[in-house]
Short mmCIF file of C-alpha atoms and ligand atoms in Angstrom, two decimals:
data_model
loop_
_atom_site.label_atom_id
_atom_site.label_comp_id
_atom_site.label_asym_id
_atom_site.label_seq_id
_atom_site.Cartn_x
_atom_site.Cartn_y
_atom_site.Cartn_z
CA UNK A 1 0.00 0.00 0.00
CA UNK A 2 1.03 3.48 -0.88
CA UNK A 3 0.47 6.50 0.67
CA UNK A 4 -1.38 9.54 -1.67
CA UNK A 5 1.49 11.92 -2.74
CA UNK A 6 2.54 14.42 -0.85
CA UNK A 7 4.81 17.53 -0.26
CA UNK A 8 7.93 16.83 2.38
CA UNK A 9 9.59 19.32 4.17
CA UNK A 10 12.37 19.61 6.63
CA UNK A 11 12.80 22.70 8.50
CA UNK A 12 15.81 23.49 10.70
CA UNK A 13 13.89 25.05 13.74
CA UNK A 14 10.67 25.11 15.95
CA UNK A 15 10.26 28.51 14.74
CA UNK A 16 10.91 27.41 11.04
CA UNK A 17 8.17 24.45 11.42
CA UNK A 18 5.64 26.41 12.99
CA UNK A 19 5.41 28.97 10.29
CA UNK A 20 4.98 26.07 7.61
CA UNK A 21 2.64 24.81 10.34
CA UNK A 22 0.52 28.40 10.05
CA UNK A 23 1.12 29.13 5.89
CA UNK A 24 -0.11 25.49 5.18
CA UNK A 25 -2.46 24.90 7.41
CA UNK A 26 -5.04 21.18 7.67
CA UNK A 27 -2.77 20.49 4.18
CA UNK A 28 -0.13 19.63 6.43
CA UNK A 29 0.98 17.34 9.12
CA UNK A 30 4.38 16.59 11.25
CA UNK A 31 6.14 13.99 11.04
CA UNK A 32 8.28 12.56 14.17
CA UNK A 33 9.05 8.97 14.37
CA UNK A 34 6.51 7.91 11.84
CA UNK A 35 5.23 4.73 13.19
CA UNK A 36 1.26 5.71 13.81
CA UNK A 37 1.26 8.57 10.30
CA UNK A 38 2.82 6.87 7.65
CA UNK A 39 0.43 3.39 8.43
CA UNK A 40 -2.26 5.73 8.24
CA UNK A 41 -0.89 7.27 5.34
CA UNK A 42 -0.38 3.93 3.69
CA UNK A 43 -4.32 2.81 4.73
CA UNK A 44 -5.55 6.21 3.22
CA UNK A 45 -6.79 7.07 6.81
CA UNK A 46 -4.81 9.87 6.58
CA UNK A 47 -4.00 11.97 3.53
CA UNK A 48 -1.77 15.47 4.20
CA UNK A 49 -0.33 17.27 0.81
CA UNK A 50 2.21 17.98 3.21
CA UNK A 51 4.63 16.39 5.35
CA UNK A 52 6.90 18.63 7.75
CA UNK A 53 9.61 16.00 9.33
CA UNK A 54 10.68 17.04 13.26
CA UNK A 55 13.79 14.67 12.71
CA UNK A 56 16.39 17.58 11.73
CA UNK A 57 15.06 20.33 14.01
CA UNK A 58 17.63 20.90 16.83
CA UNK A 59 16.90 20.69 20.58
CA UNK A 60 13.40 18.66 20.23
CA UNK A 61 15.29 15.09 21.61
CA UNK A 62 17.14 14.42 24.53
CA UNK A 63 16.22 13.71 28.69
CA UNK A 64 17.48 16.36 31.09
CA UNK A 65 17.12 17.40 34.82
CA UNK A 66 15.39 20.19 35.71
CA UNK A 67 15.08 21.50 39.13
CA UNK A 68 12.33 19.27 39.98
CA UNK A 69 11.75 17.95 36.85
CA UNK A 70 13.15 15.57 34.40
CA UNK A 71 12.47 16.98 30.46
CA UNK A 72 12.09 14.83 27.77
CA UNK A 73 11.66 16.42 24.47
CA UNK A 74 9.13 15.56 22.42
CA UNK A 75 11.49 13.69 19.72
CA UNK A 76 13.09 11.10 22.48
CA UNK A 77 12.39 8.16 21.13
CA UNK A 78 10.95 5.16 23.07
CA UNK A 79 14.36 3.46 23.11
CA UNK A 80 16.23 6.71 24.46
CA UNK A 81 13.42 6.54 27.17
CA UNK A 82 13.78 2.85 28.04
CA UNK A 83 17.35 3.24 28.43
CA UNK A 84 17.70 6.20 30.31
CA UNK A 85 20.11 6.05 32.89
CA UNK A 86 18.85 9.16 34.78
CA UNK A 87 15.05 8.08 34.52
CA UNK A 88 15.64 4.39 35.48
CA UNK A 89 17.02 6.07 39.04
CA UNK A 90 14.94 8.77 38.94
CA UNK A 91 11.79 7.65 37.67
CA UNK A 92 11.83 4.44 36.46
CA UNK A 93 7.87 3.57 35.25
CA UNK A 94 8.67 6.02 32.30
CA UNK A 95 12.00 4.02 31.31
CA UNK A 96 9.85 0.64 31.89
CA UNK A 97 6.60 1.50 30.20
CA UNK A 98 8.63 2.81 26.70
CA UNK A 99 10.36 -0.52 27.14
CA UNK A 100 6.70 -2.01 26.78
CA UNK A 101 6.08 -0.41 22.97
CA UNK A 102 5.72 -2.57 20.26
CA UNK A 103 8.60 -4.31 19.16
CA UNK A 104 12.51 -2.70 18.97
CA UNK A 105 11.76 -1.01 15.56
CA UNK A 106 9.12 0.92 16.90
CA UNK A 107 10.81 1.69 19.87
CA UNK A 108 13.63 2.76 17.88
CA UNK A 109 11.81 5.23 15.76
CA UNK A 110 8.93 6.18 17.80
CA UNK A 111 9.14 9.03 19.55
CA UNK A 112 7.24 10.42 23.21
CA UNK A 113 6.14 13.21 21.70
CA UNK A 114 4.65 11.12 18.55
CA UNK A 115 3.15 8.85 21.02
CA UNK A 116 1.44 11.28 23.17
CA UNK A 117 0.42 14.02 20.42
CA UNK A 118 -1.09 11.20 18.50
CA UNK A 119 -3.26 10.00 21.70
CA UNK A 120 -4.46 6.46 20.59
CA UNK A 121 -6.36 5.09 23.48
CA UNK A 122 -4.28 2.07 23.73
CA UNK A 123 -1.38 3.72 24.03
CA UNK A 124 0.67 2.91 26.86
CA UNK A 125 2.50 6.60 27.47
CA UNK A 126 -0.51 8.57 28.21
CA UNK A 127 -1.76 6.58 31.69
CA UNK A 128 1.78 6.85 32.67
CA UNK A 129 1.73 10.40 32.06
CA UNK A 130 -2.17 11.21 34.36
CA UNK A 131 -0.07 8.93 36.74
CA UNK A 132 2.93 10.92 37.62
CA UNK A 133 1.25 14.15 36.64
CA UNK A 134 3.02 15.57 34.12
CA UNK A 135 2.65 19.06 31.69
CA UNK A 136 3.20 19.84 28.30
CA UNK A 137 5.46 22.29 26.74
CA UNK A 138 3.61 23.25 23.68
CA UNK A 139 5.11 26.39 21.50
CA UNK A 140 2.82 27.74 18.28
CA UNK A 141 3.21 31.53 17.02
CA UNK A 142 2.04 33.26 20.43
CA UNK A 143 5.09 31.74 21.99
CA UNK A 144 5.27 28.65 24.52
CA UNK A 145 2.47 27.53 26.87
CA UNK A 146 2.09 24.70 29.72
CA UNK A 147 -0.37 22.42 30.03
CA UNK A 148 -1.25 19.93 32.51
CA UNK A 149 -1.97 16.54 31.86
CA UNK A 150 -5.55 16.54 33.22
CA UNK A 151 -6.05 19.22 30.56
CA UNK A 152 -4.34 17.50 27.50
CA UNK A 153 -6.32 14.58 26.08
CA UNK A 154 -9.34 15.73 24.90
CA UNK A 155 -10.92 12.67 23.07
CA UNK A 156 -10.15 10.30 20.22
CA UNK A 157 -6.90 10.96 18.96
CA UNK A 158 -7.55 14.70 20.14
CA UNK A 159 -5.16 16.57 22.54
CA UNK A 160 -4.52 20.23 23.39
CA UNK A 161 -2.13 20.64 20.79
CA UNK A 162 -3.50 23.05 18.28
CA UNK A 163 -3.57 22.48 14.99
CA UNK A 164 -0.52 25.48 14.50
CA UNK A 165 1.49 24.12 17.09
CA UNK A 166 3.67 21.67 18.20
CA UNK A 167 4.68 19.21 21.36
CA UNK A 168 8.46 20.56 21.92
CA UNK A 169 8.53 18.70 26.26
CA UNK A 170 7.62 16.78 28.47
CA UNK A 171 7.91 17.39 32.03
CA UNK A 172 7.72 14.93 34.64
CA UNK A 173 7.86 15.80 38.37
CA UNK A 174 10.75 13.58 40.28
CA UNK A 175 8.52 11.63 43.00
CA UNK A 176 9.33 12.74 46.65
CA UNK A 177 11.42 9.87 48.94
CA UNK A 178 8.58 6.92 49.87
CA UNK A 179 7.85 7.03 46.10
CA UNK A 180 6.88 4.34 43.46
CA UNK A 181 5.11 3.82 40.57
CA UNK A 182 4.01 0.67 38.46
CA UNK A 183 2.57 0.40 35.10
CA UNK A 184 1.02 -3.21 34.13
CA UNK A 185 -1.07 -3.77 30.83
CA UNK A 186 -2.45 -6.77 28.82
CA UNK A 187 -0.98 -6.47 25.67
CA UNK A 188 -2.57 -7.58 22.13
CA UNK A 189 -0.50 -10.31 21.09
CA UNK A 190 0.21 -8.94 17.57
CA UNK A 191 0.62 -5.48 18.29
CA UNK A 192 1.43 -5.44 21.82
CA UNK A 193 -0.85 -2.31 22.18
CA UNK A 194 -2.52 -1.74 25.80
CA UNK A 195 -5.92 -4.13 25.73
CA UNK A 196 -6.00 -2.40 29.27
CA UNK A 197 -2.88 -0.63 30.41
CA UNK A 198 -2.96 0.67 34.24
CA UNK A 199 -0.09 2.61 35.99
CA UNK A 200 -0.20 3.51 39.94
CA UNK A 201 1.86 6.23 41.34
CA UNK A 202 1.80 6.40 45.20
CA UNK A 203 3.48 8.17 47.68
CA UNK A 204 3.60 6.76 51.39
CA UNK A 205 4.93 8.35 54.90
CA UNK A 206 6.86 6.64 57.78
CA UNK A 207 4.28 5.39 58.98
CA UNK A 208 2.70 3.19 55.80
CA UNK A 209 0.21 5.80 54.95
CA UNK A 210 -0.40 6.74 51.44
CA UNK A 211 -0.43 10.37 51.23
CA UNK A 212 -0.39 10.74 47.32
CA UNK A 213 -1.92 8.97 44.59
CA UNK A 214 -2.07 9.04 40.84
CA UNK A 215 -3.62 6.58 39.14
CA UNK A 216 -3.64 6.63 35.24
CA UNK A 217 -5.69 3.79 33.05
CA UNK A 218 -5.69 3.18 28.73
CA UNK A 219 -7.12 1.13 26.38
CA UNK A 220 -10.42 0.89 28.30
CA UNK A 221 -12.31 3.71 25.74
CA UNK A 222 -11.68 6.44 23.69
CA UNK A 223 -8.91 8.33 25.71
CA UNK A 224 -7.24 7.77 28.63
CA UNK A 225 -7.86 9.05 32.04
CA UNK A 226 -7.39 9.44 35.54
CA UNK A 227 -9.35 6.35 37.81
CA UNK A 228 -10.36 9.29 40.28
CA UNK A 229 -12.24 6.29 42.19
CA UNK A 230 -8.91 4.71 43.03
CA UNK A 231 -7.03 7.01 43.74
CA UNK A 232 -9.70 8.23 46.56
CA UNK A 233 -9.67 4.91 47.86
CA UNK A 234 -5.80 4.96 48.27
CA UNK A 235 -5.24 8.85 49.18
CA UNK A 236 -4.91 8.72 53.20
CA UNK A 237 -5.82 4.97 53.66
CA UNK A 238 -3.28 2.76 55.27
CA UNK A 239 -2.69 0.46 52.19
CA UNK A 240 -3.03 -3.29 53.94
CA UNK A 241 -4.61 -5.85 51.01
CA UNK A 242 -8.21 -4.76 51.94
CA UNK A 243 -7.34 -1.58 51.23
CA UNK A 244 -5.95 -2.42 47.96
CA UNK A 245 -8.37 -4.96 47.02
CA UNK A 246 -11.07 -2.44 47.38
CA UNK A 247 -9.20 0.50 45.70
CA UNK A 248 -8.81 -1.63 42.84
CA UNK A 249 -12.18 -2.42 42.57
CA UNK A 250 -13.40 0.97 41.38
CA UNK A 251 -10.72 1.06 38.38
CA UNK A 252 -13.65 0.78 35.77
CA UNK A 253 -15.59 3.61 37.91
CA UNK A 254 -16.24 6.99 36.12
CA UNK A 255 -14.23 5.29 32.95
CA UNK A 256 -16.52 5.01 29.31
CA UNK A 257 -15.41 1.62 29.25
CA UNK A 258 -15.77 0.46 25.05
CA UNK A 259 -16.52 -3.03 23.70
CA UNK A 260 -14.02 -3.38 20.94
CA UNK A 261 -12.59 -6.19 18.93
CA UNK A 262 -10.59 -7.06 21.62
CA UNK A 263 -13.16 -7.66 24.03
CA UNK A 264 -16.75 -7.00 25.60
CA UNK A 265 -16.71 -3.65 28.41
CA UNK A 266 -17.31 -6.36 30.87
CA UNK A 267 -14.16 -8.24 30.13
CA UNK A 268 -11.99 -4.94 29.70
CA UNK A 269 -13.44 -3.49 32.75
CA UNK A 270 -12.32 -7.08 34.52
CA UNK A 271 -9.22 -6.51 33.07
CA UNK A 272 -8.81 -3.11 34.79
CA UNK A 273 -9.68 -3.98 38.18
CA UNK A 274 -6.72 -6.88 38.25
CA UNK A 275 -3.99 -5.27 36.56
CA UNK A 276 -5.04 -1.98 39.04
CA UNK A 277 -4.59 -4.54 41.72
CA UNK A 278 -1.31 -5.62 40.22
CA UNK A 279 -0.14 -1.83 39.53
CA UNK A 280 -0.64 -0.86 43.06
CA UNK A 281 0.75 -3.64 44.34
CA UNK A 282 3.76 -3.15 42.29
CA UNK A 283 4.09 0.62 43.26
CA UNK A 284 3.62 -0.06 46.69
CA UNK A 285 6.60 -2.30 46.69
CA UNK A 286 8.57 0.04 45.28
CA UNK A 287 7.46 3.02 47.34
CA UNK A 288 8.59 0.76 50.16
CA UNK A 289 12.29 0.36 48.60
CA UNK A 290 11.85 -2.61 46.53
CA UNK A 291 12.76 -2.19 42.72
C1 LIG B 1 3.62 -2.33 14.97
C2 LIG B 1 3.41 -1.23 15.94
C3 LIG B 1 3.26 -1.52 17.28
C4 LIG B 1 3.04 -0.50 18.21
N1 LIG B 1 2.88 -0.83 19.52
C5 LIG B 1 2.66 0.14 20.42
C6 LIG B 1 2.48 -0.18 21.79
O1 LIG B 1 2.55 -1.33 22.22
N2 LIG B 1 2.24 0.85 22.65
C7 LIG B 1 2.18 2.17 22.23
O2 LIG B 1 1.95 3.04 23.05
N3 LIG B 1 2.37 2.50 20.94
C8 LIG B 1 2.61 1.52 20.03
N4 LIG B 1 2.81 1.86 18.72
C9 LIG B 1 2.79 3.28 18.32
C10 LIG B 1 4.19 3.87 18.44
O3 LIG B 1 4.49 4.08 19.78
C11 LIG B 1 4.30 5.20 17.67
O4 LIG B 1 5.63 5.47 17.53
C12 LIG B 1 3.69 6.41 18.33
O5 LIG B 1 2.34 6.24 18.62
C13 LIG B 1 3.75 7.63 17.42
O6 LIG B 1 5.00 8.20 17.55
P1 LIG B 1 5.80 8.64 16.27
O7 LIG B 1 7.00 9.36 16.76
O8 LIG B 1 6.02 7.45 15.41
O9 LIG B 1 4.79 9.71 15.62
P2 LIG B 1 4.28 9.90 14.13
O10 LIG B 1 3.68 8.65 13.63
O11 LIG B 1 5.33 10.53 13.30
O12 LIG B 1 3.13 10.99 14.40
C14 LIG B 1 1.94 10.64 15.04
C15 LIG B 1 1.00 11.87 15.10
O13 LIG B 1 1.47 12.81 16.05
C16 LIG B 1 1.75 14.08 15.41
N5 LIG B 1 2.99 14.55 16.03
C17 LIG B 1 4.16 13.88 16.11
N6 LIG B 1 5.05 14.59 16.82
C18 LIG B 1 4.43 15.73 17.19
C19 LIG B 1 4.83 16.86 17.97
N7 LIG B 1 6.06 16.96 18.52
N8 LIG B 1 3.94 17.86 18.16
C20 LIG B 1 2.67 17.77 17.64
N9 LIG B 1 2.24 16.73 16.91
C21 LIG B 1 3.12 15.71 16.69
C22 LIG B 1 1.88 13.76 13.93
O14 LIG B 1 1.53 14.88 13.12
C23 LIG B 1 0.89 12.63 13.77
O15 LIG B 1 -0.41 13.13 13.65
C24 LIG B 1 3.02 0.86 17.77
C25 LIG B 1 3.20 1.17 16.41
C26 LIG B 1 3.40 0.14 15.50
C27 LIG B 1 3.60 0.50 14.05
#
């Protein structure tokens, strides 16, 4: 299959894409890694006259620390994330979710920022992201903006990423000591795409309690979001299995749960509730010290 013909440009700065982005308009789309456009391309789904490639523009890749933060810019790609040095002690869901994508030619080519901007709801980047709470550096012609994560994906494939602007960072907040975060899925077999995906981020004082909780699930409908339900039932609780158990059990709660080809919303929604079992479990563990 063949895409339609198109128009390719590569400019040499964020400034230098944007104003393509603004002269050219809905003819036009960006191109990062490539590995969710150009199989839409090649399906017809997707039909721009013109292609403006990210992959020369300088400063959009790399992972730095930053005060609190760690940045990753929106052209990291999935392997740079996975094998992070500074995120796998820092933060290490981020470096073991991106090791979770696809196969190693997607995760060599695919990029955060492609991943994110593009929002499929099986993606596994986005619960990660509700999780730990992230924001968005997003620059267009007025100059950069933030956004927070709660405020980013907007529906189907539909973020807060105008149409004249692009993803240039991600920021992630480095989790306070008594920290840890999980991110579980069940993967399709083929594409290993979330069926479900869940990640837990808690935060827990001296004396076991959890004082923080971010709770992220995908794959269950058309976006992914935030399991409020869960994370109330973690927030201030001391987190014995009960607690867990019962946490866990609202994971489907508030979420438009879809029946799909891979399964009925009953069976996804079961799905959710074990691997937010799992997730917590997992974070819980770490928060305590374990890896
Ligand atoms: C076989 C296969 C298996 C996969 N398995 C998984 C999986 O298990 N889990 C998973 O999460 N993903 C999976 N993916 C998707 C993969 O992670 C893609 O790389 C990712 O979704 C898109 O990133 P990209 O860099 O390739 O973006 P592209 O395909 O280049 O772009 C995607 C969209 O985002 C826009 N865009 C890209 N960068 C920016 C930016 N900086 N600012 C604004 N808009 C931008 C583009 O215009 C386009 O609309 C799989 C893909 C394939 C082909």
């Amino acid at each position: 299959m063949y895409p339609a013909s198109f128009d390719y440009h590569t400019p040499g700065s964020v400034q230098e894409a944007i104003s393509l982005l603004g002269k050219l308009r809905d003819d036009a789309k960006l191109l990062a890694g490539g590995h969710s456009l150009i199989p839409m391309m090649k399906l017809r789904l997707a039909q721009p006259k013109h292609l403006i490639d990210l992959r020369k523009v300088p400063g959009l890749a790399g992972i730095r620390e930053d005060g609190g933060s760690i940045a990753l810019g929106a052209m990291t790609t999935h392997w740079q994330v996975e094998s992070s040095k500074l995120l796998q002690a820092k933060i290490p869901v981020v470096s073991d979710a991106a090791g979770m994508i696809g196969d190693p030619q997607v995760r060599n080519l695919g990029t955060i920022g492609g991943s994110l901007a593009h929002a499929d709801p099986a993606a596994d980047m986005p619960a990660v992201m509700i999780a730990l709470g992230v924001e968005f550096v997003i620059e267009g012609a007025r100059g950069r903006r933030t956004v927070k994560v709660d405020d980013f994906f907007k529906g189907l494939m539909m973020t807060a990423v105008g149409p004249d602007e692009i993803l240039v960072e991600i920021r992630v907040p480095v989790p306070p000591a008594g920290s840890g975060a999980a991110y579980l899925k069940f993967p399709h077999p083929a594409s290993r795409f979330a069926v479900v995906g869940v990640c837990a981020a808690l935060t827990v004082d001296g004396k076991g309690i959890c004082t923080k909780a971010g709770v992220g699930v995908t794959g269950a409908g058309t976006k992914a979001v935030r399991a409020k339900g869960v994370e109330a039932g973690l927030a201030g609780k001391a987190l014995d299995q009960a607690a867990i158990e019962a946490a866990a059990a609202k994971a489907a709660d508030g979420v438009d749960v879809q029946a799909d080809l891979q399964g009925s919303a009953e069976y996804k929604s079961h799905l959710l509730r074990v691997h937010a079992r799992r997730a917590i479990e997992a974070a819980l563990g770490r928060a305590k010290g374990g890896k």
